Amino acid sequence: MALSTILASYIFWHYGQAYKDLKTIFLNLIWFLFHFFSISVLLKTLFSPWKRVVDETYKGGLDIEGYASATLVNIIMRLVGFVSRSILILAGLICIIFILISAILVFIAWTLLPGLIVVIIGYSIFFITA
Amino acid sequence: MNMDNETLSGNVRKALGALYLDAIFPTRIRKVARTLVFIPMVLLGLLSAISYAIPTVPFLVNTLPETKIENLWHVFFGFSGLFLAFWLVLTALELFYLSAYFGGMKTSISLKEVYKREGGVSFELLQLYFSIDKNDLTGGFINSDLGWQIIMRCGISKEEIFEFLSNRKEILPASKLVLPEVKDGMLLPRHFAEALIVADEDLRNLLFSHGISREGFLSATEWVERMDRAGRVNSRWWSRANLGLMPGLGKDWAYGWTYTLNKYGTELTGLGKSSYILSHSVHADKTVKQIEAVLAKSHEANAFVVGEDGVGVNDILGLLADKIASGKVLGPIEHKKLLF
């Protein structure tokens, strides 16, 4: 009685509620990757100077050398910021794509799981006795 | 059968599979079994890979003493596969149980959110009601894991409990159960305990003889169920509440270095200097959470920490600094520095 109840409830859950649960877990993982790689923050500050390092020595007026030097330093710092942020955003996007592909594979494997377990056991016995 | 008994029995029927699973194959044993299956699965898999690789790597062929291990790779592989199959079965069963326990793998933000599911009955109460003798609710409650912990928390000895159970004047059956009305949230073990204490005079007398009031007993119940659930909620690594605690990368790239502030002040963030006792104090934790909430506001984010010398005001700040350093703080103060 107990075992048949467990089995019936399990199968009902496996091909019903479990898909919603897996979807929730994967959505949480994607949300986490957005948070972990700070994608929204990095996109908002994509062109900001690296660690706010800017040349503040140029105070205006006709100082072409000072102006050029400050502009160059600021452009370089913004470039450094842009490149480092882009790399991190790219890494985050790669991880998200990886999770999306994994999700598809997990959904397929989950559907086939009961059969998959039987196949694994069969192959395992075959390998042991080979 | 009265309405409350029917409500609980109806909910028990809905979760019967998971309840039977936990009764036959309890959580602790499932956890141990999964570990015991996982370790040989990985070790045999590695052994299989190594023994398969030996004949293909000339260096290994020349250096390793002659054994027949390379001929056994398929045996290791087969056993690893068998363990994998068992592990998959155990994992699927665990997910089934967790789904029933949490009412689906919902994204719950906090423990409070978990408790606030309207109109439902908590899985702990269903487990309790499923396992106890319906003809003796008090006896069943006390003999359950949860009930036993509550009684121990109340400071009543085993001998006194055994004496109480054998010398009761009246036994409370399920048909006399009247649960309190719950306006928001779900029915919890504490509501069941409340119903028992209202209906069972012997239990009331026992608690009264130990100086335990109704409120004291209910507080002990609440404490035990909160501890039990907090542990389970923390084990939900996939929840946003737990995943969100991991500090993000690159969030401080938009902030500059603080030369002047660092020159005249001492940075507390990252020092890890808060005292051990304080970091495990519920009161200190509450104060830090209050400061955190105030500092996370977008306007008027100022906090005054006032206290006599030696009461540990600096330690409170140290604790907050540690929390910031570990990234386990509210979003607006993440990556901020604390200077003293």
mmCIF file of C-alpha atoms in Angstrom, chain B:
data_model
loop_
_atom_site.group_PDB
_atom_site.id
_atom_site.type_symbol
_atom_site.label_atom_id
_atom_site.label_comp_id
_atom_site.label_asym_id
_atom_site.label_seq_id
_atom_site.Cartn_x
_atom_site.Cartn_y
_atom_site.Cartn_z
ATOM 1 C CA MET B 1 -15.245 13.231 12.295
ATOM 2 C CA ASN B 2 -15.100 16.975 13.068
ATOM 3 C CA MET B 3 -14.115 19.692 10.583
ATOM 4 C CA ASP B 4 -10.574 20.279 11.830
ATOM 5 C CA ASN B 5 -9.744 16.616 11.855
ATOM 6 C CA GLU B 6 -11.205 16.384 8.350
ATOM 7 C CA THR B 7 -9.140 19.366 7.146
ATOM 8 C CA LEU B 8 -5.921 17.795 8.388
ATOM 9 C CA SER B 9 -6.802 14.310 7.123
ATOM 10 C CA GLY B 10 -7.718 15.742 3.695
ATOM 11 C CA ASN B 11 -4.368 17.521 3.435
ATOM 12 C CA VAL B 12 -2.554 14.404 4.623
ATOM 13 C CA ARG B 13 -4.184 12.439 1.784
ATOM 14 C CA LYS B 14 -2.928 15.008 -0.758
ATOM 15 C CA ALA B 15 0.685 14.633 0.421
ATOM 16 C CA LEU B 16 0.459 10.932 1.227
ATOM 17 C CA GLY B 17 3.255 9.841 -1.157
ATOM 18 C CA ALA B 18 5.836 12.191 0.357
ATOM 19 C CA LEU B 19 4.651 11.409 3.891
ATOM 20 C CA TYR B 20 4.976 7.672 3.348
ATOM 21 C CA LEU B 21 8.381 8.198 1.765
ATOM 22 C CA ASP B 22 9.616 10.126 4.773
ATOM 23 C CA ALA B 23 8.128 7.598 7.190
ATOM 24 C CA ILE B 24 9.742 4.588 5.460
ATOM 25 C CA PHE B 25 12.931 6.299 4.328
ATOM 26 C CA PRO B 26 13.549 9.312 6.630
ATOM 27 C CA THR B 27 15.376 12.442 5.493
ATOM 28 C CA ARG B 28 18.529 11.687 7.520
ATOM 29 C CA ILE B 29 18.868 8.172 6.096
ATOM 30 C CA ARG B 30 18.224 9.450 2.564
ATOM 31 C CA LYS B 31 20.989 12.006 3.013
ATOM 32 C CA VAL B 32 23.460 9.378 4.252
ATOM 33 C CA ALA B 33 22.426 6.961 1.486
ATOM 34 C CA ARG B 34 23.003 9.571 -1.214
ATOM 35 C CA THR B 35 26.493 10.310 0.143
ATOM 36 C CA LEU B 36 27.302 6.604 0.430
ATOM 37 C CA VAL B 37 26.272 6.066 -3.186
ATOM 38 C CA PHE B 38 27.868 9.240 -4.542
ATOM 39 C CA ILE B 39 31.382 8.602 -3.173
ATOM 40 C CA PRO B 40 31.893 5.115 -4.726
ATOM 41 C CA MET B 41 30.238 6.347 -7.938
ATOM 42 C CA VAL B 42 32.881 9.068 -8.341
ATOM 43 C CA LEU B 43 35.806 6.932 -7.124
ATOM 44 C CA LEU B 44 34.935 4.000 -9.387
ATOM 45 C CA GLY B 45 34.401 6.387 -12.304
ATOM 46 C CA LEU B 46 37.868 7.880 -11.743
ATOM 47 C CA LEU B 47 39.423 4.435 -11.336
ATOM 48 C CA SER B 48 37.786 3.325 -14.554
ATOM 49 C CA ALA B 49 39.126 6.391 -16.415
ATOM 50 C CA ILE B 50 42.646 5.879 -14.997
ATOM 51 C CA SER B 51 42.756 2.156 -15.740
ATOM 52 C CA TYR B 52 41.444 2.807 -19.264
ATOM 53 C CA ALA B 53 44.099 5.488 -19.821
ATOM 54 C CA ILE B 54 47.101 3.460 -18.578
ATOM 55 C CA PRO B 55 47.764 1.456 -21.777
ATOM 56 C CA THR B 56 47.318 4.561 -23.969
ATOM 57 C CA VAL B 57 49.938 6.699 -22.183
ATOM 58 C CA PRO B 58 53.502 5.431 -22.865
ATOM 59 C CA PHE B 59 54.876 7.251 -19.807
ATOM 60 C CA LEU B 60 52.492 5.368 -17.507
ATOM 61 C CA VAL B 61 53.133 2.041 -19.226
ATOM 62 C CA ASN B 62 56.892 2.459 -18.683
ATOM 63 C CA THR B 63 56.819 3.796 -15.142
ATOM 64 C CA LEU B 64 54.002 1.916 -13.430
ATOM 65 C CA PRO B 65 54.659 -1.626 -12.211
ATOM 66 C CA GLU B 66 52.910 -4.299 -14.263
ATOM 67 C CA THR B 67 49.387 -4.889 -12.973
ATOM 68 C CA LYS B 68 46.203 -6.126 -14.488
ATOM 69 C CA ILE B 69 44.269 -3.049 -13.470
ATOM 70 C CA GLU B 70 44.036 -1.851 -17.088
ATOM 71 C CA ASN B 71 42.015 -4.949 -17.934
ATOM 72 C CA LEU B 72 39.492 -4.138 -15.256
ATOM 73 C CA TRP B 73 38.358 -0.689 -16.472
ATOM 74 C CA HIS B 74 35.023 -2.025 -17.733
ATOM 75 C CA VAL B 75 34.269 -3.595 -14.316
ATOM 76 C CA PHE B 76 34.917 -0.272 -12.555
ATOM 77 C CA PHE B 77 32.889 1.499 -15.220
ATOM 78 C CA GLY B 78 29.977 -0.917 -14.785
ATOM 79 C CA PHE B 79 29.898 -0.563 -11.001
ATOM 80 C CA SER B 80 30.174 3.211 -11.290
ATOM 81 C CA GLY B 81 27.156 3.087 -13.626
ATOM 82 C CA LEU B 82 25.181 1.011 -11.119
ATOM 83 C CA PHE B 83 25.925 3.532 -8.379
ATOM 84 C CA LEU B 84 24.938 6.328 -10.784
ATOM 85 C CA ALA B 85 21.559 4.665 -11.360
ATOM 86 C CA PHE B 86 20.951 4.408 -7.599
ATOM 87 C CA TRP B 87 22.080 7.974 -7.100
ATOM 88 C CA LEU B 88 19.647 9.206 -9.763
ATOM 89 C CA VAL B 89 16.789 7.321 -8.084
ATOM 90 C CA LEU B 90 17.678 8.765 -4.672
ATOM 91 C CA THR B 91 18.043 12.289 -6.086
ATOM 92 C CA ALA B 92 14.695 12.100 -7.868
ATOM 93 C CA LEU B 93 13.038 10.906 -4.640
ATOM 94 C CA GLU B 94 14.677 13.741 -2.706
ATOM 95 C CA LEU B 95 13.384 16.305 -5.199
ATOM 96 C CA PHE B 96 9.927 14.753 -4.930
ATOM 97 C CA TYR B 97 10.034 15.108 -1.150
ATOM 98 C CA LEU B 98 11.379 18.683 -1.258
ATOM 99 C CA SER B 99 8.716 19.689 -3.752
ATOM 100 C CA ALA B 100 6.022 18.390 -1.377
ATOM 101 C CA TYR B 101 7.723 20.001 1.616
ATOM 102 C CA PHE B 102 7.996 23.470 0.103
ATOM 103 C CA GLY B 103 4.786 23.272 -1.930
ATOM 104 C CA GLY B 104 6.812 23.353 -5.137
ATOM 105 C CA MET B 105 10.269 24.842 -5.533
ATOM 106 C CA LYS B 106 8.813 28.311 -5.257
ATOM 107 C CA THR B 107 11.009 31.364 -5.179
ATOM 108 C CA SER B 108 10.582 32.348 -1.595
ATOM 109 C CA ILE B 109 12.361 35.484 -0.500
ATOM 110 C CA SER B 110 12.423 34.735 3.196
ATOM 111 C CA LEU B 111 11.297 32.372 5.887
ATOM 112 C CA LYS B 112 8.380 34.725 6.492
ATOM 113 C CA GLU B 113 7.251 34.271 2.910
ATOM 114 C CA VAL B 114 7.336 30.500 3.297
ATOM 115 C CA TYR B 115 5.112 30.750 6.346
ATOM 116 C CA LYS B 116 2.669 33.143 4.743
ATOM 117 C CA ARG B 117 1.156 30.731 2.213
ATOM 118 C CA GLU B 118 -2.537 31.453 2.649
ATOM 119 C CA GLY B 119 -4.956 28.824 3.806
ATOM 120 C CA GLY B 120 -2.594 25.858 3.584
ATOM 121 C CA VAL B 121 -1.312 23.406 6.128
ATOM 122 C CA SER B 122 2.445 23.252 6.682
ATOM 123 C CA PHE B 123 4.210 20.018 5.750
ATOM 124 C CA GLU B 124 5.596 19.735 9.296
ATOM 125 C CA LEU B 125 2.058 19.648 10.688
ATOM 126 C CA LEU B 126 1.018 17.087 8.085
ATOM 127 C CA GLN B 127 4.040 14.952 9.012
ATOM 128 C CA LEU B 128 3.126 15.254 12.655
ATOM 129 C CA TYR B 129 -0.541 14.464 12.136
ATOM 130 C CA PHE B 130 0.258 11.583 9.772
ATOM 131 C CA SER B 131 2.597 9.907 12.243
ATOM 132 C CA ILE B 132 0.618 10.221 15.473
ATOM 133 C CA ASP B 133 -2.033 7.943 16.966
ATOM 134 C CA LYS B 134 -5.417 9.508 16.169
ATOM 135 C CA ASN B 135 -6.927 8.042 19.345
ATOM 136 C CA ASP B 136 -4.353 9.737 21.572
ATOM 137 C CA LEU B 137 -3.292 13.074 20.148
ATOM 138 C CA THR B 138 -1.336 14.279 23.191
ATOM 139 C CA GLY B 139 0.585 11.010 23.558
ATOM 140 C CA GLY B 140 1.294 10.940 19.826
ATOM 141 C CA PHE B 141 2.405 14.557 19.831
ATOM 142 C CA ILE B 142 4.807 14.041 22.759
ATOM 143 C CA ASN B 143 6.260 10.879 21.220
ATOM 144 C CA SER B 144 6.851 12.548 17.830
ATOM 145 C CA ASP B 145 10.287 14.030 17.024
ATOM 146 C CA LEU B 146 8.925 17.556 17.072
ATOM 147 C CA GLY B 147 6.870 17.048 20.254
ATOM 148 C CA TRP B 148 9.819 15.483 22.068
ATOM 149 C CA GLN B 149 12.059 18.420 21.193
ATOM 150 C CA ILE B 150 9.400 20.857 22.447
ATOM 151 C CA ILE B 151 9.037 18.992 25.754
ATOM 152 C CA MET B 152 12.832 18.931 26.189
ATOM 153 C CA ARG B 153 12.909 22.659 25.385
ATOM 154 C CA CYS B 154 10.369 23.191 28.177
ATOM 155 C CA GLY B 155 12.786 21.497 30.572
ATOM 156 C CA ILE B 156 10.576 18.535 31.516
ATOM 157 C CA SER B 157 12.493 15.326 32.212
ATOM 158 C CA LYS B 158 11.940 11.990 30.439
ATOM 159 C CA GLU B 159 10.835 10.282 33.665
ATOM 160 C CA GLU B 160 8.184 12.911 34.325
ATOM 161 C CA ILE B 161 6.894 12.585 30.783
ATOM 162 C CA PHE B 162 6.661 8.790 31.008
ATOM 163 C CA GLU B 163 4.831 9.141 34.327
ATOM 164 C CA PHE B 164 2.475 11.721 32.815
ATOM 165 C CA LEU B 165 1.719 9.527 29.786
ATOM 166 C CA SER B 166 0.841 6.522 31.952
ATOM 167 C CA ASN B 167 -1.222 8.379 34.590
ATOM 168 C CA ARG B 168 -3.508 10.551 32.476
ATOM 169 C CA LYS B 169 -7.163 10.853 33.459
ATOM 170 C CA GLU B 170 -8.426 11.461 29.945
ATOM 171 C CA ILE B 171 -7.116 10.615 26.479
ATOM 172 C CA LEU B 172 -7.756 13.169 23.731
ATOM 173 C CA PRO B 173 -8.950 11.612 20.430
ATOM 174 C CA ALA B 174 -8.758 13.313 17.008
ATOM 175 C CA SER B 175 -12.538 13.736 16.941
ATOM 176 C CA LYS B 176 -12.262 16.305 19.742
ATOM 177 C CA LEU B 177 -9.590 18.379 17.981
ATOM 178 C CA VAL B 178 -10.489 22.045 17.576
ATOM 179 C CA LEU B 179 -7.788 24.036 15.806
ATOM 180 C CA PRO B 180 -7.487 27.781 16.437
ATOM 181 C CA GLU B 181 -8.565 30.123 13.670
ATOM 182 C CA VAL B 182 -5.622 31.251 11.542
ATOM 183 C CA LYS B 183 -6.331 34.546 9.799
ATOM 184 C CA ASP B 184 -3.154 34.915 7.752
ATOM 185 C CA GLY B 185 -0.662 32.268 6.860
ATOM 186 C CA MET B 186 -0.927 28.518 7.130
ATOM 187 C CA LEU B 187 -1.675 26.032 9.872
ATOM 188 C CA LEU B 188 1.543 25.203 11.704
ATOM 189 C CA PRO B 189 2.548 22.761 14.476
ATOM 190 C CA ARG B 190 2.203 25.666 16.944
ATOM 191 C CA HIS B 191 -1.540 25.846 16.150
ATOM 192 C CA PHE B 192 -1.820 22.129 16.773
ATOM 193 C CA ALA B 193 0.039 22.532 20.075
ATOM 194 C CA GLU B 194 -2.336 25.364 20.972
ATOM 195 C CA ALA B 195 -5.335 23.126 20.256
ATOM 196 C CA LEU B 196 -3.838 20.419 22.485
ATOM 197 C CA ILE B 197 -3.193 22.711 25.396
ATOM 198 C CA VAL B 198 -6.737 24.095 25.177
ATOM 199 C CA ALA B 199 -8.379 20.670 24.968
ATOM 200 C CA ASP B 200 -6.154 18.584 27.275
ATOM 201 C CA GLU B 201 -6.435 19.518 30.935
ATOM 202 C CA ASP B 202 -3.825 16.955 32.007
ATOM 203 C CA LEU B 203 -1.251 18.528 29.701
ATOM 204 C CA ARG B 204 -2.108 21.974 31.033
ATOM 205 C CA ASN B 205 -1.634 20.729 34.606
ATOM 206 C CA LEU B 206 1.701 19.111 33.744
ATOM 207 C CA LEU B 207 3.025 22.325 32.229
ATOM 208 C CA PHE B 208 1.588 24.413 35.055
ATOM 209 C CA SER B 209 3.321 22.197 37.646
ATOM 210 C CA HIS B 210 6.617 23.098 35.912
ATOM 211 C CA GLY B 211 5.802 26.792 35.857
ATOM 212 C CA ILE B 212 5.259 26.812 32.094
ATOM 213 C CA SER B 213 2.456 29.046 30.889
ATOM 214 C CA ARG B 214 0.429 28.504 27.712
ATOM 215 C CA GLU B 215 2.478 31.255 26.041
ATOM 216 C CA GLY B 216 5.730 29.641 27.203
ATOM 217 C CA PHE B 217 4.732 26.298 25.714
ATOM 218 C CA LEU B 218 3.685 27.918 22.438
ATOM 219 C CA SER B 219 6.940 29.899 22.305
ATOM 220 C CA ALA B 220 8.895 26.652 22.752
ATOM 221 C CA THR B 221 6.866 25.089 19.902
ATOM 222 C CA GLU B 222 7.473 28.100 17.706
ATOM 223 C CA TRP B 223 11.202 28.009 18.467
ATOM 224 C CA VAL B 224 11.536 24.309 17.575
ATOM 225 C CA GLU B 225 9.544 24.602 14.347
ATOM 226 C CA ARG B 226 11.451 27.745 13.342
ATOM 227 C CA MET B 227 14.815 26.034 13.890
ATOM 228 C CA ASP B 228 13.712 22.996 11.922
ATOM 229 C CA ARG B 229 12.409 25.037 9.014
ATOM 230 C CA ALA B 230 15.320 27.494 8.987
ATOM 231 C CA GLY B 231 17.730 24.579 8.476
ATOM 232 C CA ARG B 232 15.696 23.283 5.577
ATOM 233 C CA VAL B 233 15.243 26.721 4.029
ATOM 234 C CA ASN B 234 19.016 27.285 4.187
ATOM 235 C CA SER B 235 19.576 23.981 2.393
ATOM 236 C CA ARG B 236 17.628 25.283 -0.602
ATOM 237 C CA TRP B 237 20.648 26.430 -2.575
ATOM 238 C CA TRP B 238 18.480 27.084 -5.631
ATOM 239 C CA SER B 239 16.289 29.701 -3.914
ATOM 240 C CA ARG B 240 16.839 33.346 -4.782
ATOM 241 C CA ALA B 241 17.255 34.133 -1.089
ATOM 242 C CA ASN B 242 20.302 31.823 -0.898
ATOM 243 C CA LEU B 243 21.707 32.448 -4.381
ATOM 244 C CA GLY B 244 21.385 36.205 -3.890
ATOM 245 C CA LEU B 245 23.687 36.081 -0.867
ATOM 246 C CA MET B 246 26.682 35.356 -3.094
ATOM 247 C CA PRO B 247 28.458 38.662 -3.784
ATOM 248 C CA GLY B 248 28.486 39.770 -7.401
ATOM 249 C CA LEU B 249 31.607 40.425 -9.494
ATOM 250 C CA GLY B 250 32.626 43.838 -10.716
ATOM 251 C CA LYS B 251 30.010 45.816 -8.787
ATOM 252 C CA ASP B 252 32.686 48.063 -7.287
ATOM 253 C CA TRP B 253 34.314 48.834 -10.629
ATOM 254 C CA ALA B 254 32.290 51.994 -10.894
ATOM 255 C CA TYR B 255 33.582 53.290 -7.520
ATOM 256 C CA GLY B 256 36.901 54.998 -6.982
ATOM 257 C CA TRP B 257 39.594 54.473 -4.365
ATOM 258 C CA THR B 258 39.172 56.515 -1.178
ATOM 259 C CA TYR B 259 42.665 57.958 -0.585
ATOM 260 C CA THR B 260 41.699 60.782 1.768
ATOM 261 C CA LEU B 261 39.245 58.782 3.860
ATOM 262 C CA ASN B 262 41.722 55.939 4.197
ATOM 263 C CA LYS B 263 44.443 58.399 5.189
ATOM 264 C CA TYR B 264 42.483 59.741 8.172
ATOM 265 C CA GLY B 265 40.397 56.695 9.078
ATOM 266 C CA THR B 266 40.767 52.970 9.614
ATOM 267 C CA GLU B 267 38.888 50.718 7.264
ATOM 268 C CA LEU B 268 36.838 48.122 9.129
ATOM 269 C CA THR B 269 35.547 46.277 6.076
ATOM 270 C CA GLY B 270 37.389 43.029 5.557
ATOM 271 C CA LEU B 271 39.278 43.082 8.872
ATOM 272 C CA GLY B 272 37.183 40.263 10.330
ATOM 273 C CA LYS B 273 37.709 41.664 13.826
ATOM 274 C CA SER B 274 34.222 41.330 15.290
ATOM 275 C CA SER B 275 34.160 39.127 18.351
ATOM 276 C CA TYR B 276 33.104 35.495 18.032
ATOM 277 C CA ILE B 277 30.551 35.719 20.838
ATOM 278 C CA LEU B 278 28.932 38.793 19.365
ATOM 279 C CA SER B 279 28.837 37.331 15.871
ATOM 280 C CA HIS B 280 26.768 34.488 17.297
ATOM 281 C CA SER B 281 24.477 36.747 19.338
ATOM 282 C CA VAL B 282 20.870 37.055 18.226
ATOM 283 C CA HIS B 283 20.605 40.543 19.740
ATOM 284 C CA ALA B 284 23.702 41.835 17.921
ATOM 285 C CA ASP B 285 22.452 40.289 14.694
ATOM 286 C CA LYS B 286 19.132 42.100 15.119
ATOM 287 C CA THR B 287 20.899 45.439 15.713
ATOM 288 C CA VAL B 288 23.117 44.938 12.661
ATOM 289 C CA LYS B 289 20.049 44.148 10.548
ATOM 290 C CA GLN B 290 18.390 47.360 11.784
ATOM 291 C CA ILE B 291 21.462 49.448 10.900
ATOM 292 C CA GLU B 292 21.652 47.701 7.541
ATOM 293 C CA ALA B 293 17.999 48.502 6.808
ATOM 294 C CA VAL B 294 18.498 52.171 7.718
ATOM 295 C CA LEU B 295 21.670 52.528 5.630
ATOM 296 C CA ALA B 296 20.019 50.852 2.647
ATOM 297 C CA LYS B 297 17.416 53.631 2.392
ATOM 298 C CA SER B 298 17.734 55.985 -0.570
ATOM 299 C CA HIS B 299 17.131 59.108 1.586
ATOM 300 C CA GLU B 300 18.243 60.002 5.100
ATOM 301 C CA ALA B 301 20.410 56.933 5.359
ATOM 302 C CA ASN B 302 21.980 57.830 8.712
ATOM 303 C CA ALA B 303 22.309 55.558 11.701
ATOM 304 C CA PHE B 304 23.344 56.474 15.247
ATOM 305 C CA VAL B 305 24.645 53.658 17.393
ATOM 306 C CA VAL B 306 24.529 54.842 20.989
ATOM 307 C CA GLY B 307 25.780 52.918 23.999
ATOM 308 C CA GLU B 308 27.833 53.067 27.171
ATOM 309 C CA ASP B 309 31.550 52.313 27.104
ATOM 310 C CA GLY B 310 32.269 48.636 26.822
ATOM 311 C CA VAL B 311 28.863 47.503 25.621
ATOM 312 C CA GLY B 312 30.276 46.572 22.241
ATOM 313 C CA VAL B 313 29.242 49.433 19.936
ATOM 314 C CA ASN B 314 32.458 49.062 17.957
ATOM 315 C CA ASP B 315 31.847 45.343 17.726
ATOM 316 C CA ILE B 316 28.443 46.002 16.194
ATOM 317 C CA LEU B 317 30.164 48.094 13.516
ATOM 318 C CA GLY B 318 32.788 45.365 13.071
ATOM 319 C CA LEU B 319 30.020 42.848 12.582
ATOM 320 C CA LEU B 320 28.389 45.039 9.950
ATOM 321 C CA ALA B 321 31.785 45.488 8.260
ATOM 322 C CA ASP B 322 32.248 41.701 8.164
ATOM 323 C CA LYS B 323 28.797 41.285 6.694
ATOM 324 C CA ILE B 324 29.583 43.844 3.982
ATOM 325 C CA ALA B 325 32.904 42.129 3.238
ATOM 326 C CA SER B 326 31.216 38.750 2.892
ATOM 327 C CA GLY B 327 28.611 40.270 0.570
ATOM 328 C CA LYS B 328 25.696 39.063 2.695
ATOM 329 C CA VAL B 329 24.036 42.455 2.911
ATOM 330 C CA LEU B 330 21.190 44.287 1.242
ATOM 331 C CA GLY B 331 21.896 45.395 -2.340
ATOM 332 C CA PRO B 332 22.248 49.183 -1.754
ATOM 333 C CA ILE B 333 25.136 48.751 0.728
ATOM 334 C CA GLU B 334 26.907 45.979 -1.114
ATOM 335 C CA HIS B 335 30.600 46.816 -1.782
ATOM 336 C CA LYS B 336 30.431 49.865 0.486
ATOM 337 C CA LYS B 337 33.287 50.612 2.875
ATOM 338 C CA LEU B 338 33.073 51.204 6.596
ATOM 339 C CA LEU B 339 35.691 53.583 8.005
ATOM 340 C CA PHE B 340 36.265 54.305 11.657
#
